[in-house]
Short mmCIF file of C-alpha atoms in Angstrom, two decimals:
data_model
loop_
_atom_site.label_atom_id
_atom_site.label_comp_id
_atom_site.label_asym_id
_atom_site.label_seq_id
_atom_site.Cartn_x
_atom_site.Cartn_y
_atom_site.Cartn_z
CA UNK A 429 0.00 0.00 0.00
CA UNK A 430 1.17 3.31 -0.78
CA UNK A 431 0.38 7.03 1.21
CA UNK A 432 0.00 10.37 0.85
CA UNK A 433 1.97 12.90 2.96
CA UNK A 434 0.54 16.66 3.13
CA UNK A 435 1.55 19.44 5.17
CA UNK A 436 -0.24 19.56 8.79
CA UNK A 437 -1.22 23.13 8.32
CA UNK A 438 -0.81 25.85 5.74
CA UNK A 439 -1.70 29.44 6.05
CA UNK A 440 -2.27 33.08 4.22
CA UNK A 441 -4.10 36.33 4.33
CA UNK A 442 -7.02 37.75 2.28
CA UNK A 443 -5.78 37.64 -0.98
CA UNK A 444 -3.04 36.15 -1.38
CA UNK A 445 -1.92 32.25 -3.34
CA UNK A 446 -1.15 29.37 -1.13
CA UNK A 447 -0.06 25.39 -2.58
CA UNK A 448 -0.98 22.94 -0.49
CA UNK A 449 1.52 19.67 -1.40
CA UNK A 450 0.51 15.71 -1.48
CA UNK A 451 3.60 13.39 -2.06
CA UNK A 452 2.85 10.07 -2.90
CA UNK A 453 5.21 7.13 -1.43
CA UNK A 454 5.21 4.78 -4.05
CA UNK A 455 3.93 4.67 -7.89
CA UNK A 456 2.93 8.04 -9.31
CA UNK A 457 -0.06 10.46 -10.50
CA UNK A 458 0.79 9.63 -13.99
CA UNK A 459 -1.05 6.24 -13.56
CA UNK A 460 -3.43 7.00 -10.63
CA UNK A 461 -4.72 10.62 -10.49
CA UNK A 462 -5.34 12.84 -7.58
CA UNK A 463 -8.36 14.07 -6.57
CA UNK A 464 -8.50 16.43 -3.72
CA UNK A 465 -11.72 17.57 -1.53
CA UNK A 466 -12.53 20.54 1.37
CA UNK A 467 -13.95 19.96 4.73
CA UNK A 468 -15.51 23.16 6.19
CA UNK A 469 -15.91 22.97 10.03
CA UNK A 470 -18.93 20.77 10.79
CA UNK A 471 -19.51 20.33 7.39
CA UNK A 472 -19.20 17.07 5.06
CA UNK A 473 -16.16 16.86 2.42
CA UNK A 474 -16.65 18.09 -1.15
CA UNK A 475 -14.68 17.35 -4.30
CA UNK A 476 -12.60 20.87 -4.98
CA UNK A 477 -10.64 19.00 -7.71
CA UNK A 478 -10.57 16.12 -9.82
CA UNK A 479 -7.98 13.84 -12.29
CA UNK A 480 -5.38 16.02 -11.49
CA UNK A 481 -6.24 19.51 -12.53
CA UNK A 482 -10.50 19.14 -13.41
CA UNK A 483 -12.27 21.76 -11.04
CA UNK A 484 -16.12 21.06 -10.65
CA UNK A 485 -18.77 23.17 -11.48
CA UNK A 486 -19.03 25.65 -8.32
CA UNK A 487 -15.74 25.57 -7.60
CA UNK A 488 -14.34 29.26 -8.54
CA UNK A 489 -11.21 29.63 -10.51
CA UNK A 490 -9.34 30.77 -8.12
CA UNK A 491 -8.38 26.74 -7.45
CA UNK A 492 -6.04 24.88 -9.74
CA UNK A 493 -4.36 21.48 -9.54
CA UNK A 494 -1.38 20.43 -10.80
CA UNK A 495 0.85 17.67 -10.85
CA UNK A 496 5.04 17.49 -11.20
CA UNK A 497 6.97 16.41 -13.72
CA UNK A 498 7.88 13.11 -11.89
CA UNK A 499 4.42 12.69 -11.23
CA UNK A 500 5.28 11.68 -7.29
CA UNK A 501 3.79 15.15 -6.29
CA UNK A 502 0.77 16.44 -7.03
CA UNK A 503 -0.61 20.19 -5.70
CA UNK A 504 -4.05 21.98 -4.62
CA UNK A 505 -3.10 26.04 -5.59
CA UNK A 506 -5.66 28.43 -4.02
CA UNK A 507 -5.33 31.85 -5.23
CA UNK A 508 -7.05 35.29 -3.87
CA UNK A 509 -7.47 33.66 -0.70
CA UNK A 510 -10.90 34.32 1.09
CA UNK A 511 -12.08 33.58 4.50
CA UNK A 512 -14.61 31.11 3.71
CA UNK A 513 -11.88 29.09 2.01
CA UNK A 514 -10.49 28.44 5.68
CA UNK A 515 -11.14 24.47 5.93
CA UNK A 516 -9.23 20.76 5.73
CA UNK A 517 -7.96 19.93 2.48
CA UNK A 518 -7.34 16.41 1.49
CA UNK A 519 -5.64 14.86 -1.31
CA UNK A 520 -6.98 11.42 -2.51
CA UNK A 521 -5.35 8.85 -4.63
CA UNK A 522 -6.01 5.17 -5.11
CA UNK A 523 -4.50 1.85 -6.48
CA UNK A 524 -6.07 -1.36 -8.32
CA UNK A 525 -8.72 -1.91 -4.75
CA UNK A 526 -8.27 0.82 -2.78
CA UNK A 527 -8.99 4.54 -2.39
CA UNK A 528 -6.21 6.40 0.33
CA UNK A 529 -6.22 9.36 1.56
CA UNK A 530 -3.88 12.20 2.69
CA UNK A 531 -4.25 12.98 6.29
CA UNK A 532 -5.25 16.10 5.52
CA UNK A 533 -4.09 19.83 5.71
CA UNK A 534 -5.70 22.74 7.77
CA UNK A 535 -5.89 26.05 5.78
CA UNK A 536 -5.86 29.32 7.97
CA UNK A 537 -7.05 32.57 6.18
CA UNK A 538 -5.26 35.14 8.83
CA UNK B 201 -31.12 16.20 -6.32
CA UNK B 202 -28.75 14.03 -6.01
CA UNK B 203 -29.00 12.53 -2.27
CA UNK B 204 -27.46 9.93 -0.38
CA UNK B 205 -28.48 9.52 3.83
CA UNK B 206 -27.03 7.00 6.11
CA UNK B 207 -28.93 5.14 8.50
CA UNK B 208 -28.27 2.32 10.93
CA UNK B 209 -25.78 4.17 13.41
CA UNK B 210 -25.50 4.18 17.26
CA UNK B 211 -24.09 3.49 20.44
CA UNK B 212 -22.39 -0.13 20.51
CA UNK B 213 -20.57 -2.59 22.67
CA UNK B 214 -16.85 -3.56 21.59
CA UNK B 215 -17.43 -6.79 20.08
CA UNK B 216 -21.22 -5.69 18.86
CA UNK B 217 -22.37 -5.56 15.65
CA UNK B 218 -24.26 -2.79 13.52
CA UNK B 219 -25.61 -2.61 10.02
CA UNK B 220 -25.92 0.91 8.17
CA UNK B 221 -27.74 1.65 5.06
CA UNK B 222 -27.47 4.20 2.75
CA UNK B 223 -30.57 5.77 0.73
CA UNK B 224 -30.02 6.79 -2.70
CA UNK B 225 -32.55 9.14 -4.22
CA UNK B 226 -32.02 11.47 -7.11
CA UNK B 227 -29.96 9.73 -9.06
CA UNK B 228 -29.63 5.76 -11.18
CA UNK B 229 -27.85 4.09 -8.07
CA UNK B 230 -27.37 1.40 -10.02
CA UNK B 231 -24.66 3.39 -12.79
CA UNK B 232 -22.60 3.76 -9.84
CA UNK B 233 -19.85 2.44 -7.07
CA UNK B 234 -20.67 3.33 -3.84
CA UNK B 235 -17.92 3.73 -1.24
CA UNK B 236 -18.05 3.86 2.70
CA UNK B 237 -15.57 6.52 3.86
CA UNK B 238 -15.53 7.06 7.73
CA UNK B 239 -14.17 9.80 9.95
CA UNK B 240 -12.75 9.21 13.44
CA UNK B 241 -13.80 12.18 15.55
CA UNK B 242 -10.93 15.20 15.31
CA UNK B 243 -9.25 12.80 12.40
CA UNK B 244 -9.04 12.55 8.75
CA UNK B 245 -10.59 10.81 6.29
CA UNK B 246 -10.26 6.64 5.82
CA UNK B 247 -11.77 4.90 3.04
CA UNK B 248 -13.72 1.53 4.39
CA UNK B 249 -15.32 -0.35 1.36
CA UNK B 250 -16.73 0.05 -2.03
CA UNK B 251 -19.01 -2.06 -4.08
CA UNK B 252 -19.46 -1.36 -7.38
CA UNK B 253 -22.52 -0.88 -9.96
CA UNK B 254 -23.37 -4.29 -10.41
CA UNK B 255 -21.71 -5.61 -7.28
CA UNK B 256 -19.21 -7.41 -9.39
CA UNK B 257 -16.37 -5.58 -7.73
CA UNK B 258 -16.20 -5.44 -3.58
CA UNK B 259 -12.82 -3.99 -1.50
CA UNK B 260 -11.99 -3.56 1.75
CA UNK B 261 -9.63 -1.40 3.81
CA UNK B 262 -7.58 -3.95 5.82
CA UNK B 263 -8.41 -2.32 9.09
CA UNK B 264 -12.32 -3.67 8.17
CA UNK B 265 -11.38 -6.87 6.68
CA UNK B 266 -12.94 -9.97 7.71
CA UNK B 267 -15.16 -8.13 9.95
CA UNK B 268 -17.05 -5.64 7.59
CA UNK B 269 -19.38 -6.96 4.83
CA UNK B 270 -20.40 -4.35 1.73
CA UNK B 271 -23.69 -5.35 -0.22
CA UNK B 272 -26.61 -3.49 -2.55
CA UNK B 273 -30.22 -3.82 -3.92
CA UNK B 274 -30.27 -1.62 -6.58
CA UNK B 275 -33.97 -2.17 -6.94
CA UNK B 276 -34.16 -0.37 -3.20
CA UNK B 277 -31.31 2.20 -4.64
CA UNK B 278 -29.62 1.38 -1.72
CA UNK B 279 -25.94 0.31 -0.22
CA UNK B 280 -25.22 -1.70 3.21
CA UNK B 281 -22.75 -1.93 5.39
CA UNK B 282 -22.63 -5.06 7.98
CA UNK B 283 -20.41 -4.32 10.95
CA UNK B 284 -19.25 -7.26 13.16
CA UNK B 285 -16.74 -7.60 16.14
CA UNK B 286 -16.70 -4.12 16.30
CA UNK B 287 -13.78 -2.34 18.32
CA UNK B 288 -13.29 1.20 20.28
CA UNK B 289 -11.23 2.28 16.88
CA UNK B 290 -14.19 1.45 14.69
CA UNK B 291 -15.54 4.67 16.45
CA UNK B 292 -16.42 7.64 13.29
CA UNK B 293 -18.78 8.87 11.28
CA UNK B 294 -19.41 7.02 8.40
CA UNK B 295 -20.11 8.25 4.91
CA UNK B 296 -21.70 7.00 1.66
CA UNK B 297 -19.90 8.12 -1.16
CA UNK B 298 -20.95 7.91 -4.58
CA UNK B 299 -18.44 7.07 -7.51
CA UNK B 300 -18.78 6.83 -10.96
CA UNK B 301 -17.97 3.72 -11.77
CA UNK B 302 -14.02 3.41 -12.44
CA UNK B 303 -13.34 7.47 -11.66
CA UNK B 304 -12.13 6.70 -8.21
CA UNK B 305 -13.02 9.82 -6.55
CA UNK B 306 -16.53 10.48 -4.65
CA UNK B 307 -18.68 13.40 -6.30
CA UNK B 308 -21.38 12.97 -3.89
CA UNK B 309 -21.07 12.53 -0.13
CA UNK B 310 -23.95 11.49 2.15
CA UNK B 311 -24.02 13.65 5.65
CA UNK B 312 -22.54 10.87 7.82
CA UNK B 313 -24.38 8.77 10.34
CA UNK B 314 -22.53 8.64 14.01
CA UNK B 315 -21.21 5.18 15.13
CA UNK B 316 -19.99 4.51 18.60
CA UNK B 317 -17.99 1.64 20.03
CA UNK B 318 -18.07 1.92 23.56
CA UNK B 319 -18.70 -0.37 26.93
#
């Protein structure tokens, strides 16, 4: 089994870009995408991105995905920060039977 | 509307058993995999099961295996989990997560129904 290692916490003020990271331990994002999802407080997760770099209707532009060259990194880039976008990020990745999980960032909009 | 709602949840005894369902409305359940993702309380997220369209296709986690059983009725458009020889870290809320089949990522998430493993 592989994981995915994010940064505990990020942060940034009104405004300004922040990149949350997911590294993935073993294989790469060329063969199994990343998908990556908020969690408001008290609220239930949502998908903020899909296969790599696809952003749902709803989601504003201001969020991108990408993923390195190497394709062992993959990153959720949230730009014009606004308070509401203050949440739990998590990146999600699978293999042939499994989905895994990041264990999740915390975003602070000072 | 797309909807998904969990039922089934509770207070149990380690070594207790509980079975959750999960109502689909809104949508063909039966075009889709449905995964169980659960939530320890103050933790992240940890995928539990899926099953998918046609049940042809079931996983586990490891952490569940042996001890967790996935099924469906698609004519009920809806998903169950069986939970035996439950333990104190068995203790989250659960989620039903709906999957287009082969995308491997949920687009749909179910509130969460509460299950507690406790003597």
């Amino acid at each position: 089994k592989f994981m995915l290692t994010q940064p505990h916490s990020v942060s940034g003020s009104p405004g300004e870009t922040v990149t949350i990271s997911c590294t993935r331990s073993t294989g790469n994002f060329g063969n199994f995408s990343v998908h990556w999802y908020q969690q408001r407080p008290g609220s239930v997760p949502m998908v903020v991105m899909f296969f790599d770099d696809q952003r749902p209707s709803g989601v504003p532009d201001r969020f991108s995905g990408s993923v390195d060259s190497s394709a062992s990194s993959a990153s959720l880039i949230i730009s014009g920060l606004k308070t509401e976008d203050e949440a739990d990020y998590y990146c999600q990745s699978y293999d042939a039977s499994s989905w895994v999980f990041g264990g999740g960032t915390h975003l602070t909009v000072l | 509307e797309v909807q998904l709602v969990e039922s089934g949840g509770g207070l149990v005894k380690p070594g207790g058993s509980l079975r959750l369902s999960c109502a689909a409305s809104g949508f063909n359940l039966d075009e889709y995999t449905i995964n169980w993702v659960r939530q320890a309380p103050g933790k992240g997220l940890e995928w539990v099961s899926s099953i998918s369209s046609r049940s042809s296709y079931i996983f586990y986690a490891d952490s569940v295996k042996g001890r967790f059983t996935i099924s469906r009725d698609n004519a009920e458009s809806s998903v169950f989990l069986q939970m035996n020889s439950l333990r104190a870290e068995d203790t989250a809320r659960y989620y039903c997560v709906r999957e287009e089949d082969f995308s491997a990522y949920g687009d749909s998430w179910g509130p969460g129904i509460l299950v507690t493993v406790s003597s």
